[in-house]
PDB file of C-alpha atoms in Angstrom:
ATOM      1  CA  MET A   1     -20.044 -68.138 -78.457  1.00  0.00           C
ATOM      2  CA  THR A   2     -21.451 -65.622 -75.990  1.00  0.00           C
ATOM      3  CA  ASP A   3     -19.061 -63.681 -73.738  1.00  0.00           C
ATOM      4  CA  THR A   4     -20.938 -64.983 -70.703  1.00  0.00           C
ATOM      5  CA  SER A   5     -17.877 -65.001 -68.479  1.00  0.00           C
ATOM      6  CA  LYS A   6     -17.059 -61.419 -69.419  1.00  0.00           C
ATOM      7  CA  ALA A   7     -20.484 -59.809 -69.294  1.00  0.00           C
ATOM      8  CA  THR A   8     -19.486 -56.396 -67.991  1.00  0.00           C
ATOM      9  CA  PRO A   9     -16.718 -53.901 -68.774  1.00  0.00           C
ATOM     10  CA  THR A  10     -13.624 -54.417 -66.661  1.00  0.00           C
ATOM     11  CA  ALA A  11     -11.127 -51.790 -65.524  1.00  0.00           C
ATOM     12  CA  PHE A  12      -7.534 -53.050 -65.699  1.00  0.00           C
ATOM     13  CA  GLY A  13      -6.002 -50.597 -63.260  1.00  0.00           C
ATOM     14  CA  ARG A  14      -4.646 -48.324 -65.996  1.00  0.00           C
ATOM     15  CA  ARG A  15      -6.277 -45.109 -67.136  1.00  0.00           C
ATOM     16  CA  THR A  16      -7.099 -45.196 -70.811  1.00  0.00           C
ATOM     17  CA  VAL A  17      -8.579 -42.415 -72.852  1.00  0.00           C
ATOM     18  CA  LEU A  18     -10.245 -42.049 -76.177  1.00  0.00           C
ATOM     19  CA  ILE A  19      -9.975 -38.711 -77.873  1.00  0.00           C
ATOM     20  CA  ALA A  20     -12.988 -36.835 -79.189  1.00  0.00           C
ATOM     21  CA  THR A  21     -11.280 -35.652 -82.349  1.00  0.00           C
ATOM     22  CA  GLY A  22     -12.168 -32.805 -84.618  1.00  0.00           C
ATOM     23  CA  ALA A  23     -13.206 -35.533 -87.063  1.00  0.00           C
ATOM     24  CA  THR A  24     -15.803 -36.710 -84.570  1.00  0.00           C
ATOM     25  CA  ALA A  25     -17.069 -33.178 -84.026  1.00  0.00           C
ATOM     26  CA  ALA A  26     -17.285 -32.614 -87.759  1.00  0.00           C
ATOM     27  CA  SER A  27     -19.185 -35.853 -88.165  1.00  0.00           C
ATOM     28  CA  LEU A  28     -21.684 -34.844 -85.486  1.00  0.00           C
ATOM     29  CA  ALA A  29     -22.261 -31.524 -87.223  1.00  0.00           C
ATOM     30  CA  ILE A  30     -22.867 -33.254 -90.542  1.00  0.00           C
ATOM     31  CA  THR A  31     -25.230 -35.743 -88.890  1.00  0.00           C
ATOM     32  CA  ALA A  32     -27.235 -32.921 -87.347  1.00  0.00           C
ATOM     33  CA  ALA A  33     -27.692 -31.353 -90.758  1.00  0.00           C
ATOM     34  CA  ALA A  34     -28.416 -34.586 -92.634  1.00  0.00           C
ATOM     35  CA  PRO A  35     -28.903 -38.149 -91.301  1.00  0.00           C
ATOM     36  CA  GLU A  36     -26.774 -39.800 -94.002  1.00  0.00           C
ATOM     37  CA  ALA A  37     -23.286 -41.021 -93.114  1.00  0.00           C
ATOM     38  CA  PRO A  38     -20.627 -38.465 -94.149  1.00  0.00           C
ATOM     39  CA  THR A  39     -18.504 -39.302 -97.148  1.00  0.00           C
ATOM     40  CA  ALA A  40     -14.917 -40.540 -97.053  1.00  0.00           C
ATOM     41  CA  GLU A  41     -13.850 -37.329 -98.796  1.00  0.00           C
ATOM     42  CA  ALA A  42     -15.175 -35.287 -95.875  1.00  0.00           C
ATOM     43  CA  ALA A  43     -13.186 -37.418 -93.430  1.00  0.00           C
ATOM     44  CA  ASP A  44      -9.972 -36.720 -95.328  1.00  0.00           C
ATOM     45  CA  THR A  45     -10.266 -33.012 -94.550  1.00  0.00           C
ATOM     46  CA  ALA A  46     -10.916 -33.437 -90.799  1.00  0.00           C
ATOM     47  CA  PRO A  47      -8.589 -31.747 -88.248  1.00  0.00           C
ATOM     48  CA  VAL A  48      -5.775 -33.859 -86.828  1.00  0.00           C
ATOM     49  CA  ALA A  49      -5.634 -35.321 -83.311  1.00  0.00           C
ATOM     50  CA  ALA A  50      -3.388 -32.507 -82.074  1.00  0.00           C
ATOM     51  CA  ALA A  51      -6.526 -30.378 -81.659  1.00  0.00           C
ATOM     52  CA  ALA A  52      -8.239 -33.072 -79.590  1.00  0.00           C
ATOM     53  CA  VAL A  53      -9.880 -32.894 -76.181  1.00  0.00           C
ATOM     54  CA  CYS A  54      -8.912 -35.862 -73.979  1.00  0.00           C
ATOM     55  CA  THR A  55     -11.756 -37.764 -72.327  1.00  0.00           C
ATOM     56  CA  LEU A  56     -11.167 -40.542 -69.795  1.00  0.00           C
ATOM     57  CA  THR A  57     -12.723 -43.929 -70.438  1.00  0.00           C
ATOM     58  CA  LYS A  58     -12.503 -47.473 -69.098  1.00  0.00           C
ATOM     59  CA  GLU A  59     -10.854 -50.350 -70.874  1.00  0.00           C
ATOM     60  CA  MET A  60     -13.105 -53.149 -72.143  1.00  0.00           C
ATOM     61  CA  THR A  61     -12.956 -56.887 -71.590  1.00  0.00           C
ATOM     62  CA  GLU A  62     -10.604 -58.963 -73.755  1.00  0.00           C
ATOM     63  CA  GLY A  63     -13.243 -61.670 -74.143  1.00  0.00           C
ATOM     64  CA  PRO A  64     -12.604 -65.404 -74.640  1.00  0.00           C
ATOM     65  CA  TYR A  65     -11.425 -65.411 -78.266  1.00  0.00           C
ATOM     66  CA  TYR A  66      -7.968 -63.834 -78.163  1.00  0.00           C
ATOM     67  CA  LEU A  67      -5.088 -65.792 -79.732  1.00  0.00           C
ATOM     68  CA  ASP A  68      -1.405 -64.955 -79.188  1.00  0.00           C
ATOM     69  CA  GLY A  69       1.142 -64.561 -81.951  1.00  0.00           C
ATOM     70  CA  GLN A  70      -0.996 -63.181 -84.756  1.00  0.00           C
ATOM     71  CA  LEU A  71       0.429 -61.781 -87.978  1.00  0.00           C
ATOM     72  CA  VAL A  72       1.655 -58.219 -88.392  1.00  0.00           C
ATOM     73  CA  ARG A  73      -0.161 -57.081 -91.538  1.00  0.00           C
ATOM     74  CA  ALA A  74      -2.277 -54.194 -92.755  1.00  0.00           C
ATOM     75  CA  ASP A  75      -5.000 -56.375 -94.315  1.00  0.00           C
ATOM     76  CA  VAL A  76      -6.588 -59.026 -92.085  1.00  0.00           C
ATOM     77  CA  SER A  77      -9.573 -59.833 -94.302  1.00  0.00           C
ATOM     78  CA  GLU A  78      -7.975 -62.796 -96.122  1.00  0.00           C
ATOM     79  CA  ASP A  79     -10.703 -64.396 -98.274  1.00  0.00           C
ATOM     80  CA  LYS A  80     -13.643 -63.416 -96.094  1.00  0.00           C
ATOM     81  CA  THR A  81     -16.644 -61.971 -97.878  1.00  0.00           C
ATOM     82  CA  GLY A  82     -18.418 -58.996 -96.395  1.00  0.00           C
ATOM     83  CA  VAL A  83     -18.751 -55.237 -96.444  1.00  0.00           C
ATOM     84  CA  PRO A  84     -15.291 -53.607 -96.765  1.00  0.00           C
ATOM     85  CA  LEU A  85     -14.030 -51.797 -93.661  1.00  0.00           C
ATOM     86  CA  LYS A  86     -11.070 -49.401 -93.667  1.00  0.00           C
ATOM     87  CA  LEU A  87      -9.957 -48.624 -90.100  1.00  0.00           C
ATOM     88  CA  THR A  88      -7.822 -45.617 -89.203  1.00  0.00           C
ATOM     89  CA  LEU A  89      -6.870 -45.753 -85.528  1.00  0.00           C
ATOM     90  CA  THR A  90      -4.648 -43.056 -84.066  1.00  0.00           C
ATOM     91  CA  VAL A  91      -2.737 -43.780 -80.848  1.00  0.00           C
ATOM     92  CA  VAL A  92      -1.716 -40.868 -78.638  1.00  0.00           C
ATOM     93  CA  ASP A  93      -0.229 -40.349 -75.178  1.00  0.00           C
ATOM     94  CA  ASP A  94      -3.067 -39.592 -72.775  1.00  0.00           C
ATOM     95  CA  ASP A  95      -1.134 -36.900 -70.895  1.00  0.00           C
ATOM     96  CA  THR A  96       0.168 -34.914 -73.859  1.00  0.00           C
ATOM     97  CA  CYS A  97      -2.020 -36.072 -76.801  1.00  0.00           C
ATOM     98  CA  ALA A  98       1.257 -36.563 -78.706  1.00  0.00           C
ATOM     99  CA  PRO A  99       1.123 -39.332 -81.339  1.00  0.00           C
ATOM    100  CA  LEU A 100       2.636 -42.646 -80.267  1.00  0.00           C
ATOM    101  CA  GLY A 101       4.773 -44.046 -83.070  1.00  0.00           C
ATOM    102  CA  ASN A 102       5.899 -47.653 -83.513  1.00  0.00           C
ATOM    103  CA  ALA A 103       3.039 -48.988 -81.375  1.00  0.00           C
ATOM    104  CA  LEU A 104       1.410 -52.203 -82.556  1.00  0.00           C
ATOM    105  CA  VAL A 105      -2.374 -51.932 -82.895  1.00  0.00           C
ATOM    106  CA  GLU A 106      -3.903 -55.417 -82.955  1.00  0.00           C
ATOM    107  CA  ILE A 107      -7.505 -56.306 -83.785  1.00  0.00           C
ATOM    108  CA  TRP A 108      -9.605 -59.452 -83.930  1.00  0.00           C
ATOM    109  CA  HIS A 109     -13.293 -60.019 -84.666  1.00  0.00           C
ATOM    110  CA  CYS A 110     -15.808 -62.495 -86.055  1.00  0.00           C
ATOM    111  CA  ASP A 111     -16.844 -62.872 -89.686  1.00  0.00           C
ATOM    112  CA  ALA A 112     -20.257 -62.174 -91.239  1.00  0.00           C
ATOM    113  CA  LEU A 113     -21.618 -65.424 -89.796  1.00  0.00           C
ATOM    114  CA  GLY A 114     -20.392 -64.620 -86.298  1.00  0.00           C
ATOM    115  CA  GLU A 115     -17.498 -67.088 -86.339  1.00  0.00           C
ATOM    116  CA  TYR A 116     -14.027 -66.342 -84.922  1.00  0.00           C
ATOM    117  CA  SER A 117     -10.974 -67.955 -86.499  1.00  0.00           C
ATOM    118  CA  GLY A 118      -9.670 -70.613 -84.158  1.00  0.00           C
ATOM    119  CA  PHE A 119     -13.190 -71.158 -82.777  1.00  0.00           C
ATOM    120  CA  VAL A 120     -15.288 -71.844 -85.881  1.00  0.00           C
ATOM    121  CA  GLY A 121     -18.531 -73.650 -85.129  1.00  0.00           C
ATOM    122  CA  GLY A 122     -19.289 -71.811 -81.935  1.00  0.00           C
ATOM    123  CA  ASN A 123     -21.996 -69.764 -83.646  1.00  0.00           C
ATOM    124  CA  GLY A 124     -23.489 -72.753 -85.427  1.00  0.00           C
ATOM    125  CA  HIS A 125     -21.850 -72.484 -88.841  1.00  0.00           C
ATOM    126  CA  ASP A 126     -19.545 -74.953 -90.575  1.00  0.00           C
ATOM    127  CA  GLU A 127     -16.706 -73.260 -92.488  1.00  0.00           C
ATOM    128  CA  PRO A 128     -12.918 -73.614 -92.932  1.00  0.00           C
ATOM    129  CA  ASP A 129     -10.873 -72.470 -89.943  1.00  0.00           C
ATOM    130  CA  ASN A 130      -7.233 -71.477 -90.419  1.00  0.00           C
ATOM    131  CA  GLY A 131      -6.914 -69.728 -87.053  1.00  0.00           C
ATOM    132  CA  THR A 132      -5.835 -66.432 -88.636  1.00  0.00           C
ATOM    133  CA  PHE A 133      -8.698 -64.804 -90.560  1.00  0.00           C
ATOM    134  CA  LEU A 134      -9.789 -61.400 -89.274  1.00  0.00           C
ATOM    135  CA  ARG A 135      -6.857 -61.251 -86.860  1.00  0.00           C
ATOM    136  CA  GLY A 136      -3.661 -59.215 -86.956  1.00  0.00           C
ATOM    137  CA  GLY A 137      -2.013 -55.915 -86.267  1.00  0.00           C
ATOM    138  CA  VAL A 138       0.070 -53.127 -87.722  1.00  0.00           C
ATOM    139  CA  LEU A 139       2.672 -50.711 -86.370  1.00  0.00           C
ATOM    140  CA  THR A 140       1.770 -47.041 -86.146  1.00  0.00           C
ATOM    141  CA  GLY A 141       3.764 -44.483 -88.078  1.00  0.00           C
ATOM    142  CA  SER A 142       5.410 -41.443 -86.533  1.00  0.00           C
ATOM    143  CA  ASP A 143       1.971 -39.803 -86.682  1.00  0.00           C
ATOM    144  CA  GLY A 144       0.527 -42.494 -84.406  1.00  0.00           C
ATOM    145  CA  VAL A 145      -1.763 -43.777 -87.149  1.00  0.00           C
ATOM    146  CA  ALA A 146      -2.511 -47.459 -87.792  1.00  0.00           C
ATOM    147  CA  ARG A 147      -4.472 -48.323 -90.928  1.00  0.00           C
ATOM    148  CA  ILE A 148      -6.048 -51.757 -91.094  1.00  0.00           C
ATOM    149  CA  THR A 149      -8.272 -53.260 -93.795  1.00  0.00           C
ATOM    150  CA  SER A 150     -10.917 -55.796 -92.797  1.00  0.00           C
ATOM    151  CA  VAL A 151     -14.618 -56.489 -93.309  1.00  0.00           C
ATOM    152  CA  TYR A 152     -17.546 -55.257 -91.240  1.00  0.00           C
ATOM    153  CA  PRO A 153     -18.012 -57.794 -88.427  1.00  0.00           C
ATOM    154  CA  GLY A 154     -21.053 -60.013 -88.091  1.00  0.00           C
ATOM    155  CA  TRP A 155     -22.640 -60.994 -84.811  1.00  0.00           C
ATOM    156  CA  TYR A 156     -22.988 -63.935 -82.473  1.00  0.00           C
ATOM    157  CA  ARG A 157     -25.495 -64.719 -79.770  1.00  0.00           C
ATOM    158  CA  GLY A 158     -25.527 -62.277 -76.855  1.00  0.00           C
ATOM    159  CA  ARG A 159     -23.196 -59.552 -78.181  1.00  0.00           C
ATOM    160  CA  CYS A 160     -23.628 -56.566 -80.445  1.00  0.00           C
ATOM    161  CA  ILE A 161     -21.334 -56.095 -83.429  1.00  0.00           C
ATOM    162  CA  HIS A 162     -17.838 -55.170 -82.220  1.00  0.00           C
ATOM    163  CA  ILE A 163     -14.095 -55.439 -82.841  1.00  0.00           C
ATOM    164  CA  HIS A 164     -11.544 -56.210 -80.149  1.00  0.00           C
ATOM    165  CA  VAL A 165      -8.395 -54.067 -80.032  1.00  0.00           C
ATOM    166  CA  LYS A 166      -5.084 -54.078 -78.166  1.00  0.00           C
ATOM    167  CA  VAL A 167      -2.219 -51.588 -78.218  1.00  0.00           C
ATOM    168  CA  HIS A 168       1.317 -52.891 -77.580  1.00  0.00           C
ATOM    169  CA  THR A 169       4.661 -51.095 -77.435  1.00  0.00           C
ATOM    170  CA  ASP A 170       8.243 -52.333 -77.766  1.00  0.00           C
ATOM    171  CA  VAL A 171       7.267 -55.539 -79.568  1.00  0.00           C
ATOM    172  CA  THR A 172       9.788 -57.662 -81.454  1.00  0.00           C
ATOM    173  CA  LEU A 173       8.856 -58.681 -84.984  1.00  0.00           C
ATOM    174  CA  THR A 174       9.528 -62.370 -85.683  1.00  0.00           C
ATOM    175  CA  SER A 175      10.722 -64.138 -88.821  1.00  0.00           C
ATOM    176  CA  ASP A 176       7.325 -65.781 -89.347  1.00  0.00           C
ATOM    177  CA  GLY A 177       5.597 -62.412 -89.708  1.00  0.00           C
ATOM    178  CA  SER A 178       4.248 -62.250 -86.178  1.00  0.00           C
ATOM    179  CA  PHE A 179       5.395 -60.411 -83.028  1.00  0.00           C
ATOM    180  CA  GLU A 180       6.361 -61.168 -79.456  1.00  0.00           C
ATOM    181  CA  GLY A 181       7.191 -59.435 -76.183  1.00  0.00           C
ATOM    182  CA  GLY A 182       6.579 -55.787 -75.492  1.00  0.00           C
ATOM    183  CA  GLN A 183       4.142 -54.071 -73.175  1.00  0.00           C
ATOM    184  CA  GLU A 184       0.366 -54.115 -73.507  1.00  0.00           C
ATOM    185  CA  LEU A 185      -0.974 -50.588 -72.951  1.00  0.00           C
ATOM    186  CA  HIS A 186      -4.628 -50.941 -73.850  1.00  0.00           C
ATOM    187  CA  THR A 187      -7.354 -53.554 -74.296  1.00  0.00           C
ATOM    188  CA  GLY A 188     -10.666 -52.340 -75.638  1.00  0.00           C
ATOM    189  CA  GLN A 189     -13.472 -52.800 -78.126  1.00  0.00           C
ATOM    190  CA  LEU A 190     -14.699 -50.844 -81.135  1.00  0.00           C
ATOM    191  CA  PHE A 191     -18.419 -50.400 -81.744  1.00  0.00           C
ATOM    192  CA  PHE A 192     -20.651 -49.503 -84.693  1.00  0.00           C
ATOM    193  CA  ASP A 193     -23.580 -47.146 -85.217  1.00  0.00           C
ATOM    194  CA  GLU A 194     -26.806 -49.140 -85.065  1.00  0.00           C
ATOM    195  CA  GLY A 195     -28.389 -47.438 -88.075  1.00  0.00           C
ATOM    196  CA  ILE A 196     -25.445 -48.392 -90.286  1.00  0.00           C
ATOM    197  CA  THR A 197     -25.420 -51.908 -88.875  1.00  0.00           C
ATOM    198  CA  GLU A 198     -29.081 -52.306 -89.850  1.00  0.00           C
ATOM    199  CA  ASP A 199     -28.148 -51.537 -93.462  1.00  0.00           C
ATOM    200  CA  VAL A 200     -25.166 -53.905 -93.394  1.00  0.00           C
ATOM    201  CA  ALA A 201     -27.307 -56.694 -91.917  1.00  0.00           C
ATOM    202  CA  GLU A 202     -29.353 -56.702 -95.136  1.00  0.00           C
ATOM    203  CA  VAL A 203     -26.305 -57.465 -97.316  1.00  0.00           C
ATOM    204  CA  ALA A 204     -26.389 -61.114 -98.436  1.00  0.00           C
ATOM    205  CA  ALA A 205     -23.312 -62.321 -96.528  1.00  0.00           C
ATOM    206  CA  TYR A 206     -24.813 -61.052 -93.254  1.00  0.00           C
ATOM    207  CA  ALA A 207     -28.438 -61.968 -93.964  1.00  0.00           C
ATOM    208  CA  ALA A 208     -27.299 -65.601 -93.991  1.00  0.00           C
ATOM    209  CA  ASN A 209     -26.539 -65.284 -90.264  1.00  0.00           C
ATOM    210  CA  THR A 210     -29.812 -66.389 -88.670  1.00  0.00           C
ATOM    211  CA  VAL A 211     -28.648 -65.975 -85.058  1.00  0.00           C
ATOM    212  CA  PRO A 212     -30.681 -63.251 -83.281  1.00  0.00           C
ATOM    213  CA  ARG A 213     -28.750 -59.974 -83.304  1.00  0.00           C
ATOM    214  CA  THR A 214     -28.109 -58.064 -80.090  1.00  0.00           C
ATOM    215  CA  THR A 215     -28.324 -54.309 -80.668  1.00  0.00           C
ATOM    216  CA  LEU A 216     -25.888 -51.705 -79.388  1.00  0.00           C
ATOM    217  CA  ALA A 217     -28.417 -50.571 -76.770  1.00  0.00           C
ATOM    218  CA  GLN A 218     -28.953 -54.153 -75.582  1.00  0.00           C
ATOM    219  CA  ASP A 219     -25.270 -55.035 -75.297  1.00  0.00           C
ATOM    220  CA  SER A 220     -23.884 -55.918 -71.868  1.00  0.00           C
ATOM    221  CA  VAL A 221     -20.428 -54.442 -72.537  1.00  0.00           C
ATOM    222  CA  TYR A 222     -21.004 -51.185 -74.400  1.00  0.00           C
ATOM    223  CA  ASP A 223     -21.948 -48.494 -71.856  1.00  0.00           C
ATOM    224  CA  GLU A 224     -23.546 -45.866 -74.136  1.00  0.00           C
ATOM    225  CA  GLY A 225     -20.419 -43.722 -73.835  1.00  0.00           C
ATOM    226  CA  GLY A 226     -20.090 -42.861 -77.522  1.00  0.00           C
ATOM    227  CA  ALA A 227     -16.566 -42.320 -78.840  1.00  0.00           C
ATOM    228  CA  ALA A 228     -15.325 -42.337 -75.238  1.00  0.00           C
ATOM    229  CA  SER A 229     -16.316 -46.014 -75.096  1.00  0.00           C
ATOM    230  CA  GLY A 230     -15.064 -47.045 -78.529  1.00  0.00           C
ATOM    231  CA  LEU A 231     -17.863 -45.968 -80.876  1.00  0.00           C
ATOM    232  CA  LEU A 232     -16.289 -45.509 -84.302  1.00  0.00           C
ATOM    233  CA  THR A 233     -16.950 -42.559 -86.578  1.00  0.00           C
ATOM    234  CA  LEU A 234     -18.119 -44.250 -89.795  1.00  0.00           C
ATOM    235  CA  THR A 235     -18.007 -42.692 -93.254  1.00  0.00           C
ATOM    236  CA  ALA A 236     -19.531 -44.245 -96.349  1.00  0.00           C
ATOM    237  CA  LEU A 237     -17.197 -45.404 -99.119  1.00  0.00           C
ATOM    238  CA  GLY A 238     -19.979 -45.429-101.688  1.00  0.00           C
ATOM    239  CA  SER A 239     -23.702 -45.048-102.257  1.00  0.00           C
ATOM    240  CA  SER A 240     -24.740 -48.380-100.721  1.00  0.00           C
ATOM    241  CA  ALA A 241     -23.857 -50.411 -97.641  1.00  0.00           C
ATOM    242  CA  SER A 242     -22.117 -53.041 -99.772  1.00  0.00           C
ATOM    243  CA  SER A 243     -19.578 -50.404-100.880  1.00  0.00           C
ATOM    244  CA  GLY A 244     -18.145 -50.333 -97.371  1.00  0.00           C
ATOM    245  CA  TYR A 245     -17.176 -47.854 -94.676  1.00  0.00           C
ATOM    246  CA  ALA A 246     -14.180 -46.083 -93.240  1.00  0.00           C
ATOM    247  CA  GLY A 247     -14.004 -46.222 -89.450  1.00  0.00           C
ATOM    248  CA  THR A 248     -11.920 -43.767 -87.418  1.00  0.00           C
ATOM    249  CA  LEU A 249     -11.122 -43.362 -83.743  1.00  0.00           C
ATOM    250  CA  THR A 250      -8.278 -41.934 -81.684  1.00  0.00           C
ATOM    251  CA  LEU A 251      -7.081 -44.068 -78.780  1.00  0.00           C
ATOM    252  CA  GLY A 252      -5.238 -42.376 -75.952  1.00  0.00           C
ATOM    253  CA  VAL A 253      -3.160 -44.644 -73.731  1.00  0.00           C
ATOM    254  CA  GLU A 254      -1.178 -44.137 -70.553  1.00  0.00           C
ATOM    255  CA  THR A 255       2.449 -44.741 -71.403  1.00  0.00           C
ATOM    256  CA  GLY A 256       4.014 -44.119 -67.993  1.00  0.00           C
TER     257      GLY A 256
END
């Protein structure tokens, strides 16, 4: 299940930015003082995206595992076991940094064993495949914020741990709980701090994945660009890795 056909980041002809938020700056300051991940309570008090500095970045490859017509829902975890992950992704206009409301933020990623729904078996594990687990999206509020619950991704051969993300506008919600139409403004990937990933990899659900793990530094897609290339700010939800993490990032997209 290696992204061999999509080995390098690809620009799609649209400028896309990620915003280095005050939350990111606060996290860096905390990290400098103490190596532990900041707490979720600290993240709640972080400045809002309006105080952000816009930084240009490239879009990332879609990869081979995208499926159209996924469900619009705030929780994509279904019955998958793993470390809880609470994502808060804020979408803003890249020119003005104004929040973009009613945009659909869609994610998809593999489970703890490195298997994608719709493609189970590609990483060597036999498990039920309903074509929907760990896939879906949610509309942003007027503040541009999309909150999605999932589990920390696993890994498959040749790629570091990551989540794929798209931002759509003007979608039509369908009677079956999905969406159609609209305009795709951004395709990217979200990445995870290697130190935290090392802790997660020791949790039982992930330790069962015997495929060699590619690190962030070894990955062929991530370009060491930090938040500007999709690196999430992670905050611990408890005292151990199994308690989970909150992941935040602000995505700036070109709307014109």
